[in-house]
Amino acid sequence: MPLVPKKMETRRLHNSDMKKLVRILRGTPYPFSSSKDKAYRQNAKESIHSLPRRLRSSHLSFSSSTTTSNLCSTHKGLDANLIAEIYAWLRHELDGAIGKFLYPLIMSGVLTHTQELKMRQLEPARQMWQHDFQADLSAPPGRQAIQCGDKWSYQVDQCAACILARIGSDEGVLFALFAGMVGRMKDKASGMDVLRGIVGMEKVKSKRLRFVRYWVKAASRGGENAVFEAGELGLKMKGLRHEWKVQQRRLRDGKNLQPAPKPNMPRQSHETESAGRLFTDAESVIGIDITVPYQPKEWSPLNAHDPKLGPNPRPSNAIPLSPAALLGFGIPGFRDSDPHSPHAESESKPPLARPPSTSSDTTIHPGSSISVAHLRPPPLRPQKPPKMQEALVEKYRAMLAAHSNAYASHPIYEEEEDGDDDASSGNDLPKPRPTSMYESFGNTGFDDDKFEGVDEEVEEIEEEDGEDVGEWRAPQTPNVATYRRPSVASASTGWDGLY
């Protein structure tokens, strides 16, 4: 069957493909040296030639002449469509996506001086594709521009691979790029572990973020440590950004104001004497004018008890000498019975009947006056049958799911369902300069998720050597016309022919 050629995209990249690409898209010499530049271009051509076929240019691809012409002679062996797409979503991050996320954090002063300088390394990198770039207008209001000389000078041939290689050669820019993408992207894309409060770098779901992660590891001397530090900074900025937005919403909705006082209730007649005093709920108002100190403990009863009538009455707080349980009253013991237990009725024993007395009226026996219940413990509750293993597994799964949801619903990590309202939240902040990377802040027309489809997983069909060649186009309906019924003479009459 014929193969349908397809366009190479970021979402079709495997992890091994990303590692091979980032080794090529780095290592440009700075400051410029003719000998170093010649060695770099020679190594780049050899590395491109050793790439898998799916990552190299092909005459069967859908690459247009305009896209192919943007690659220089050094990088013309790369797949033009793939490089153009990587360059497109990378420019989207530097032209507005990260700046929109970062601007209120810088202007509100929640970042430290070191953190702010690390993230602002992205500002001069846009000079490579902006012909009218001005360094003084690239900084936020009230900040000094980042001085880097001619390191990010304009790329004359506008080769997308050369621009990517220059970005991949700077550790500071890659660090800020990865931290900004972790901070602004959703948790499900960045693979954030909300239970531990760190970023799970080994489980990054976003193809764009995964590509930059391999880029940081290849270009940084710290390797995995640099990836972790950048991810940790991005996670911290994510929390600070959410706290800032919550504060702005409270200011906008007036939730920070004091609650209005309750309306004054009409006063009662006994409140007229204290008109100049304001009573609170915790105070009690007495409607009697007391002139003598109120000391009821010193009062004496009107009629004293006559000792000739007998002893004093028993006080109400006196402790009885005989426990009430021994007198036959239905007082529960130490273990209350289960009302649903089948033995519940047998646990409550009525008082025993008075045994017959054969003694005279003058003889007093313990059993002749009242009945005494035998002291015996109530029967034990019946043991419940143990739960099946499947039921226990489902129970613990539900508990773990509830535990994870409790962490995921934390206000720092929860996703914003009502959309981005930076235009209304940042009214108290100065407007960013129109030519800076922060110009998208407050712009409702800027699409943050423009390249979200790049992160979608695609199932590939591979050859035996492991290289993806294309998609098979299978017929939708079977070809009935080519089917022929076997003749009777050639048919077998055995039992095997019937099945």
Coordinates of C-alpha atoms in Angstrom, one line a residue:
M1 CA 0.0 0.0 0.0
P2 CA 1.2 3.5 -0.7
L3 CA 2.5 5.6 2.2
V4 CA 1.0 9.0 2.9
P5 CA 3.9 11.5 3.6
K6 CA 3.3 13.6 6.7
K7 CA 4.7 16.8 8.1
M8 CA 7.1 16.4 11.0
E9 CA 6.0 18.2 14.1
T10 CA 7.0 18.7 17.7
R11 CA 4.3 16.4 19.0
R12 CA 5.8 13.6 16.9
L13 CA 9.2 13.9 18.6
H14 CA 10.4 11.1 20.8
N15 CA 12.6 11.7 23.8
S16 CA 15.6 10.4 21.9
D17 CA 14.8 12.8 19.0
M18 CA 14.8 15.7 21.4
K19 CA 18.2 14.8 22.9
K20 CA 19.7 14.6 19.4
L21 CA 18.3 17.9 18.3
V22 CA 19.3 19.9 21.3
R23 CA 22.9 18.7 20.9
I24 CA 22.9 20.4 17.4
L25 CA 21.0 23.5 18.5
R26 CA 23.7 24.8 20.8
G27 CA 27.4 25.5 20.9
T28 CA 27.6 28.7 18.8
P29 CA 30.8 30.6 19.7
Y30 CA 30.7 33.9 21.4
P31 CA 32.6 36.2 21.1
F32 CA 32.7 35.5 17.4
S33 CA 35.9 33.9 16.1
S34 CA 36.3 32.7 12.5
S35 CA 38.2 29.6 13.5
K36 CA 35.7 28.6 16.1
D37 CA 32.7 29.4 13.9
K38 CA 34.2 27.2 11.1
A39 CA 34.7 24.3 13.5
Y40 CA 31.1 24.7 14.9
R41 CA 29.6 24.6 11.4
Q42 CA 31.6 21.6 10.4
N43 CA 30.5 19.7 13.6
A44 CA 26.9 20.8 13.0
K45 CA 26.8 19.4 9.5
E46 CA 28.2 16.1 10.6
S47 CA 25.7 15.8 13.5
I48 CA 22.8 16.6 11.1
H49 CA 23.9 14.0 8.7
S50 CA 23.9 11.4 11.5
L51 CA 20.3 12.2 12.5
P52 CA 17.5 9.7 11.9
R53 CA 15.7 10.1 8.6
R54 CA 12.6 11.4 10.2
L55 CA 14.5 14.5 11.5
R56 CA 16.2 15.4 8.3
S57 CA 14.9 17.2 5.3
S58 CA 13.1 15.2 2.6
H59 CA 11.8 16.0 -0.9
L60 CA 8.5 14.2 0.0
S61 CA 7.8 16.5 2.9
F62 CA 5.3 19.4 2.9
S63 CA 7.9 22.0 3.4
S64 CA 7.3 25.1 1.3
S65 CA 10.1 26.9 -0.5
T66 CA 9.7 29.9 1.8
T67 CA 10.2 27.8 4.9
T68 CA 13.2 25.9 3.4
S69 CA 14.9 29.1 2.3
N70 CA 14.9 30.3 6.0
L71 CA 17.5 27.7 6.8
C72 CA 21.2 28.5 6.1
S73 CA 23.6 26.2 4.4
T74 CA 24.8 24.8 7.7
H75 CA 21.3 23.7 8.9
K76 CA 19.6 23.0 5.6
G77 CA 19.8 19.3 6.3
L78 CA 17.3 19.6 9.2
D79 CA 13.6 19.2 8.7
A80 CA 12.4 22.7 7.8
N81 CA 8.8 22.2 9.1
L82 CA 10.0 20.9 12.5
I83 CA 12.5 23.7 13.0
A84 CA 9.9 26.3 11.9
E85 CA 7.4 25.0 14.4
I86 CA 9.9 24.9 17.3
Y87 CA 10.9 28.5 16.4
A88 CA 7.2 29.6 16.3
W89 CA 6.2 28.4 19.7
L90 CA 9.6 29.6 21.2
R91 CA 8.9 33.1 19.9
H92 CA 5.4 32.9 21.3
E93 CA 7.0 32.4 24.8
L94 CA 9.5 35.2 24.4
D95 CA 7.2 37.7 22.6
G96 CA 4.4 37.7 25.2
A97 CA 3.5 34.4 27.0
I98 CA 6.2 34.5 29.7
G99 CA 6.2 38.3 29.8
K100 CA 2.5 38.4 30.5
F101 CA 3.0 36.0 33.4
L102 CA 6.1 37.7 34.7
Y103 CA 5.2 41.4 34.5
P104 CA 3.0 41.7 37.7
L105 CA 5.6 39.7 39.7
I106 CA 8.3 42.2 38.8
M107 CA 6.3 45.3 39.3
S108 CA 4.7 44.3 42.6
G109 CA 8.1 43.5 44.1
V110 CA 7.4 39.9 45.2
L111 CA 10.5 38.6 43.6
T112 CA 13.9 39.0 45.1
H113 CA 16.6 41.0 43.3
T114 CA 18.4 37.8 42.2
Q115 CA 15.2 36.1 41.0
E116 CA 14.2 39.1 39.0
L117 CA 17.6 39.4 37.3
K118 CA 17.5 35.7 36.4
M119 CA 14.1 36.0 34.7
R120 CA 14.9 39.3 32.9
Q121 CA 17.7 37.6 30.9
L122 CA 15.0 36.9 28.3
E123 CA 14.5 40.6 27.5
P124 CA 17.5 41.2 25.1
A125 CA 17.1 37.9 23.3
R126 CA 14.3 39.2 21.1
Q127 CA 16.8 41.5 19.4
M128 CA 17.7 38.5 17.1
W129 CA 14.4 38.9 15.2
Q130 CA 13.4 42.5 15.9
H131 CA 15.1 44.8 13.5
D132 CA 14.0 47.9 15.4
F133 CA 14.9 46.6 18.9
Q134 CA 15.8 49.2 21.5
A135 CA 17.4 48.0 24.7
D136 CA 16.1 51.0 26.8
L137 CA 12.5 50.1 25.9
S138 CA 12.9 46.4 26.6
A139 CA 13.0 46.8 30.4
P140 CA 9.9 47.2 32.7
P141 CA 9.2 50.7 33.9
G142 CA 11.6 51.9 36.5
R143 CA 14.2 49.2 35.7
Q144 CA 17.5 49.5 34.0
A145 CA 18.0 47.6 30.7
I146 CA 20.0 44.4 30.7
Q147 CA 23.4 45.1 29.1
C148 CA 24.9 42.3 27.0
G149 CA 26.7 44.0 24.2
D150 CA 26.3 42.5 20.7
K151 CA 25.6 39.0 21.9
W152 CA 22.0 39.1 20.7
S153 CA 22.5 41.2 17.6
Y154 CA 20.0 40.9 14.7
Q155 CA 20.2 37.7 12.7
V156 CA 20.8 38.8 9.2
D157 CA 19.7 35.7 7.3
Q158 CA 16.9 35.0 9.8
C159 CA 17.8 31.3 9.9
A160 CA 15.5 29.8 12.5
A161 CA 18.0 27.1 13.3
C162 CA 20.8 29.6 13.9
I163 CA 18.5 31.6 16.2
L164 CA 17.6 28.5 18.2
A165 CA 21.3 27.5 18.4
R166 CA 22.2 31.0 19.8
I167 CA 19.5 30.6 22.4
G168 CA 20.6 27.1 23.2
S169 CA 24.2 28.4 23.8
D170 CA 23.2 30.7 26.7
E171 CA 22.6 29.0 30.1
G172 CA 20.9 32.1 31.6
V173 CA 18.3 32.4 28.8
L174 CA 17.5 28.7 28.9
F175 CA 17.1 28.8 32.7
A176 CA 14.7 31.7 32.5
L177 CA 12.8 30.1 29.6
F178 CA 12.3 26.8 31.5
A179 CA 11.3 28.6 34.8
G180 CA 8.9 30.9 33.0
M181 CA 7.2 28.0 31.1
V182 CA 6.9 26.0 34.3
G183 CA 5.3 28.9 36.1
R184 CA 2.8 29.9 33.4
M185 CA 1.7 26.5 32.1
K186 CA -0.9 24.4 33.8
D187 CA 0.0 21.8 36.3
K188 CA -1.1 18.9 34.1
A189 CA 1.3 20.1 31.4
S190 CA 4.3 20.7 33.7
G191 CA 3.9 17.5 35.7
M192 CA 3.9 19.2 39.0
D193 CA 3.7 17.0 42.1
V194 CA 1.3 18.8 44.4
L195 CA 1.7 16.4 47.3
R196 CA 5.4 17.2 47.7
G197 CA 5.3 20.7 46.4
I198 CA 7.9 20.2 43.7
V199 CA 8.0 19.7 40.0
G200 CA 8.2 16.2 38.8
M201 CA 10.9 16.7 36.2
E202 CA 10.8 13.1 35.1
K203 CA 7.1 13.1 34.3
V204 CA 6.8 16.3 32.1
K205 CA 3.8 15.8 29.9
S206 CA 4.2 18.9 27.7
K207 CA 6.3 18.3 24.6
R208 CA 7.5 21.9 24.6
L209 CA 8.5 21.8 28.2
R210 CA 10.2 18.5 27.8
F211 CA 12.2 19.8 24.8
V212 CA 13.4 22.8 26.8
R213 CA 14.2 20.5 29.7
Y214 CA 16.6 18.5 27.6
W215 CA 18.0 21.8 26.2
V216 CA 18.9 23.0 29.7
K217 CA 20.5 19.7 30.6
A218 CA 22.6 19.7 27.4
A219 CA 23.7 23.4 27.7
S220 CA 24.1 23.8 31.4
R221 CA 27.1 22.7 33.4
G222 CA 24.8 21.9 36.3
G223 CA 22.7 19.5 34.3
E224 CA 19.9 18.0 36.4
N225 CA 20.6 20.5 39.2
A226 CA 20.0 23.4 36.9
V227 CA 16.7 21.8 35.7
F228 CA 15.6 21.4 39.3
E229 CA 16.5 24.9 40.3
A230 CA 14.7 26.4 37.3
G231 CA 11.6 24.3 38.0
E232 CA 11.6 25.2 41.7
L233 CA 11.7 28.9 40.8
G234 CA 8.9 28.4 38.3
L235 CA 6.8 26.7 40.9
K236 CA 7.4 29.5 43.4
M237 CA 6.4 32.1 40.8
K238 CA 3.2 30.2 40.1
G239 CA 2.2 30.5 43.7
L240 CA 3.2 34.2 43.9
R241 CA 1.2 34.9 40.7
H242 CA -1.9 33.3 42.1
E243 CA -1.6 35.2 45.4
W244 CA -1.2 38.4 43.5
K245 CA -4.3 37.7 41.5
V246 CA -6.4 36.8 44.6
Q247 CA -5.3 40.0 46.2
Q248 CA -6.3 42.0 43.2
R249 CA -9.7 40.4 43.0
R250 CA -10.3 41.2 46.7
L251 CA -9.4 44.8 46.1
R252 CA -11.6 45.0 43.0
D253 CA -14.6 43.4 44.7
G254 CA -14.2 45.4 47.9
K255 CA -13.7 42.3 50.1
N256 CA -10.9 44.0 52.0
L257 CA -13.2 46.6 53.5
Q258 CA -14.6 46.4 57.0
P259 CA -18.1 44.9 57.3
A260 CA -20.9 47.5 57.6
P261 CA -22.1 48.0 61.2
K262 CA -25.4 46.4 62.2
P263 CA -28.4 48.7 62.2
N264 CA -29.3 50.0 65.7
M265 CA -32.2 48.0 67.2
P266 CA -34.9 49.9 69.0
R267 CA -34.1 50.2 72.7
Q268 CA -36.1 48.7 75.4
S269 CA -37.5 50.6 78.4
H270 CA -34.7 49.5 80.7
E271 CA -32.1 50.9 78.4
T272 CA -33.2 54.5 78.8
E273 CA -31.3 55.0 82.0
S274 CA -27.9 54.1 80.2
A275 CA -28.5 56.1 77.1
G276 CA -24.9 57.4 77.0
R277 CA -23.4 53.9 77.0
L278 CA -23.1 51.5 74.1
F279 CA -23.6 47.9 75.1
T280 CA -22.0 45.0 73.2
D281 CA -23.3 41.5 72.7
A282 CA -21.1 40.1 75.4
E283 CA -22.5 42.4 78.1
S284 CA -25.8 41.9 79.9
V285 CA -28.1 44.8 80.7
I286 CA -29.8 44.7 84.2
G287 CA -33.0 46.6 84.4
I288 CA -33.0 47.1 88.2
D289 CA -31.4 50.0 90.0
I290 CA -29.5 48.2 92.7
T291 CA -28.3 50.4 95.6
V292 CA -27.3 47.7 98.0
P293 CA -24.5 45.2 96.9
Y294 CA -26.0 42.1 95.6
Q295 CA -24.7 39.3 97.9
P296 CA -27.2 36.4 98.0
K297 CA -24.7 34.1 99.8
E298 CA -25.0 36.1 102.9
W299 CA -28.8 35.9 103.0
S300 CA -30.5 33.5 105.5
P301 CA -33.8 31.7 104.9
L302 CA -36.9 33.3 106.3
N303 CA -37.9 30.2 108.4
A304 CA -35.0 28.4 110.0
H305 CA -35.3 24.6 110.3
D306 CA -36.6 23.4 113.6
P307 CA -34.3 20.7 115.0
K308 CA -37.3 19.3 117.0
L309 CA -38.9 18.1 113.7
G310 CA -36.0 15.9 112.8
P311 CA -32.6 16.1 111.1
N312 CA -31.8 18.5 108.4
P313 CA -33.0 17.6 104.9
R314 CA -30.5 15.8 102.7
P315 CA -28.7 18.2 100.4
S316 CA -29.3 17.7 96.7
N317 CA -25.6 17.4 96.0
A318 CA -24.9 14.6 98.5
I319 CA -23.3 11.4 97.1
P320 CA -25.5 8.3 97.8
L321 CA -23.9 5.7 99.9
S322 CA -25.3 2.8 97.8
P323 CA -24.6 2.8 94.0
A324 CA -27.8 3.1 92.1
A325 CA -26.8 0.2 89.9
L326 CA -26.9 -2.2 92.9
L327 CA -30.5 -1.2 93.7
G328 CA -31.9 -2.6 90.5
F329 CA -32.2 0.6 88.4
G330 CA -31.6 0.4 84.7
I331 CA -28.3 2.4 84.5
P332 CA -26.0 1.5 81.7
G333 CA -22.7 -0.1 82.6
F334 CA -19.2 0.5 81.2
R335 CA -20.0 -1.1 77.8
D336 CA -23.1 0.1 76.1
S337 CA -24.8 -2.4 74.0
D338 CA -25.4 -2.0 70.3
P339 CA -29.1 -1.4 69.7
H340 CA -28.8 -3.2 66.4
S341 CA -27.1 -6.2 67.9
P342 CA -29.1 -9.4 68.1
H343 CA -28.2 -9.6 71.8
A344 CA -29.4 -6.1 72.7
E345 CA -32.6 -7.3 74.2
S346 CA -30.9 -9.8 76.5
E347 CA -28.5 -7.2 77.9
S348 CA -31.1 -5.1 79.6
K349 CA -32.2 -7.2 82.6
P350 CA -35.3 -6.3 84.6
P351 CA -35.1 -6.3 88.4
L352 CA -35.2 -9.7 89.9
A353 CA -38.4 -10.8 91.6
R354 CA -38.5 -10.7 95.4
P355 CA -37.6 -14.1 96.7
P356 CA -40.2 -15.7 99.1
S357 CA -39.3 -15.0 102.7
T358 CA -40.0 -17.6 105.4
S359 CA -38.7 -15.7 108.3
S360 CA -40.7 -13.6 110.7
D361 CA -41.5 -10.0 110.3
T362 CA -39.0 -9.0 113.0
T363 CA -36.0 -10.6 111.1
I364 CA -34.4 -8.5 108.5
H365 CA -32.5 -10.2 105.6
P366 CA -30.9 -8.5 102.7
G367 CA -33.3 -10.0 100.3
S368 CA -36.4 -9.2 102.2
S369 CA -36.4 -5.4 101.5
I370 CA -35.3 -5.0 97.9
S371 CA -34.1 -7.1 95.0
V372 CA -30.5 -7.2 94.0
A373 CA -29.5 -8.0 90.4
H374 CA -26.7 -10.5 89.9
L375 CA -23.4 -8.7 88.9
R376 CA -22.4 -10.3 85.5
P377 CA -20.9 -8.5 82.5
P378 CA -23.1 -8.1 79.4
P379 CA -22.3 -10.4 76.6
L380 CA -19.7 -9.3 74.1
R381 CA -20.8 -7.9 70.8
P382 CA -20.8 -10.2 67.9
Q383 CA -17.8 -9.8 65.6
K384 CA -18.5 -8.4 62.2
P385 CA -17.3 -10.5 59.3
P386 CA -14.0 -9.2 57.8
K387 CA -14.2 -7.3 54.6
M388 CA -13.1 -8.8 51.3
Q389 CA -9.8 -7.8 49.9
E390 CA -11.4 -6.1 46.9
A391 CA -13.5 -3.9 49.2
L392 CA -10.5 -2.9 51.2
V393 CA -8.6 -2.0 48.1
E394 CA -11.5 0.2 46.8
K395 CA -11.7 1.8 50.2
Y396 CA -8.0 2.8 50.3
R397 CA -8.2 4.0 46.7
A398 CA -11.0 6.3 47.6
M399 CA -9.1 7.6 50.5
L400 CA -6.0 8.3 48.4
A401 CA -8.1 10.0 45.8
A402 CA -9.7 12.2 48.4
H403 CA -6.3 13.0 49.8
S404 CA -4.9 14.0 46.4
N405 CA -7.9 16.1 45.6
A406 CA -7.5 18.0 48.9
Y407 CA -3.9 18.9 47.9
A408 CA -4.9 19.6 44.3
S409 CA -7.6 22.0 45.4
H410 CA -5.1 24.1 47.4
P411 CA -5.5 27.7 46.4
I412 CA -1.9 28.0 45.3
Y413 CA -2.2 25.0 42.9
E414 CA -5.7 25.3 41.7
E415 CA -6.3 26.2 38.0
E416 CA -8.0 29.4 37.1
E417 CA -11.4 28.4 35.6
D418 CA -12.7 31.9 35.0
G419 CA -10.1 32.9 32.5
D420 CA -7.3 35.5 32.7
D421 CA -8.4 38.9 34.0
D422 CA -5.1 40.7 34.0
A423 CA -6.7 43.6 32.2
S424 CA -8.8 44.4 35.2
S425 CA -6.5 43.0 37.9
G426 CA -3.5 45.1 37.0
N427 CA -5.1 48.5 36.8
D428 CA -2.8 49.8 39.6
L429 CA 0.3 48.8 37.7
P430 CA 2.0 51.0 35.1
K431 CA 1.4 49.9 31.5
P432 CA 4.3 48.0 30.0
R433 CA 6.2 49.4 27.0
P434 CA 4.7 48.4 23.7
T435 CA 8.0 47.0 22.3
S436 CA 9.0 44.9 25.3
M437 CA 8.3 41.3 26.0
Y438 CA 5.7 42.4 28.6
E439 CA 3.5 44.2 26.1
S440 CA 0.9 41.4 26.2
F441 CA 0.1 42.1 29.8
G442 CA -3.5 43.4 29.9
N443 CA -4.0 42.5 26.2
T444 CA -7.2 40.4 26.1
G445 CA -6.5 39.5 22.5
F446 CA -3.3 37.6 23.3
D447 CA -3.8 33.8 23.2
D448 CA -1.7 32.1 25.9
D449 CA -2.7 28.6 24.7
K450 CA -2.0 29.2 21.0
F451 CA 0.4 26.2 20.8
E452 CA -1.3 24.0 23.3
G453 CA -2.0 21.4 20.6
V454 CA 1.7 20.8 20.2
D455 CA 1.7 18.9 23.4
E456 CA -0.8 16.3 22.2
E457 CA 0.5 12.7 22.0
V458 CA 0.5 11.0 18.6
E459 CA 0.7 7.3 18.0
E460 CA 3.4 6.5 15.4
I461 CA 3.8 3.6 13.0
E462 CA 7.4 2.5 12.9
E463 CA 9.5 0.3 10.7
E464 CA 11.5 -2.6 11.9
D465 CA 14.6 -0.4 12.3
G466 CA 12.6 1.9 14.6
E467 CA 12.2 4.9 12.3
D468 CA 8.7 6.3 11.7
V469 CA 7.9 6.3 8.0
G470 CA 4.3 7.4 7.7
E471 CA 0.7 6.4 8.1
W472 CA -1.0 3.5 6.3
R473 CA -4.1 4.4 4.4
A474 CA -6.3 1.3 4.7
P475 CA -9.4 0.8 2.6
Q476 CA -12.6 1.7 4.3
T477 CA -14.8 -1.1 2.9
P478 CA -13.7 -4.6 1.8
N479 CA -13.3 -5.2 -2.0
V480 CA -16.2 -7.6 -2.6
A481 CA -15.7 -7.8 -6.3
T482 CA -12.4 -9.6 -6.1
Y483 CA -13.8 -12.4 -4.0
R484 CA -14.3 -15.8 -5.8
R485 CA -16.2 -18.8 -4.5
P486 CA -14.1 -22.0 -4.6
S487 CA -15.3 -24.7 -7.0
V488 CA -16.8 -27.9 -5.7
A489 CA -14.2 -30.1 -7.3
S490 CA -11.3 -28.3 -5.6
A491 CA -13.1 -28.2 -2.2
S492 CA -12.0 -30.6 0.5
T493 CA -14.7 -33.0 1.8
G494 CA -12.9 -33.6 5.1
W495 CA -14.0 -32.2 8.5
D496 CA -11.3 -29.6 8.4
G497 CA -12.9 -28.0 5.4
L498 CA -16.1 -27.4 7.3
Y499 CA -14.4 -25.2 9.9

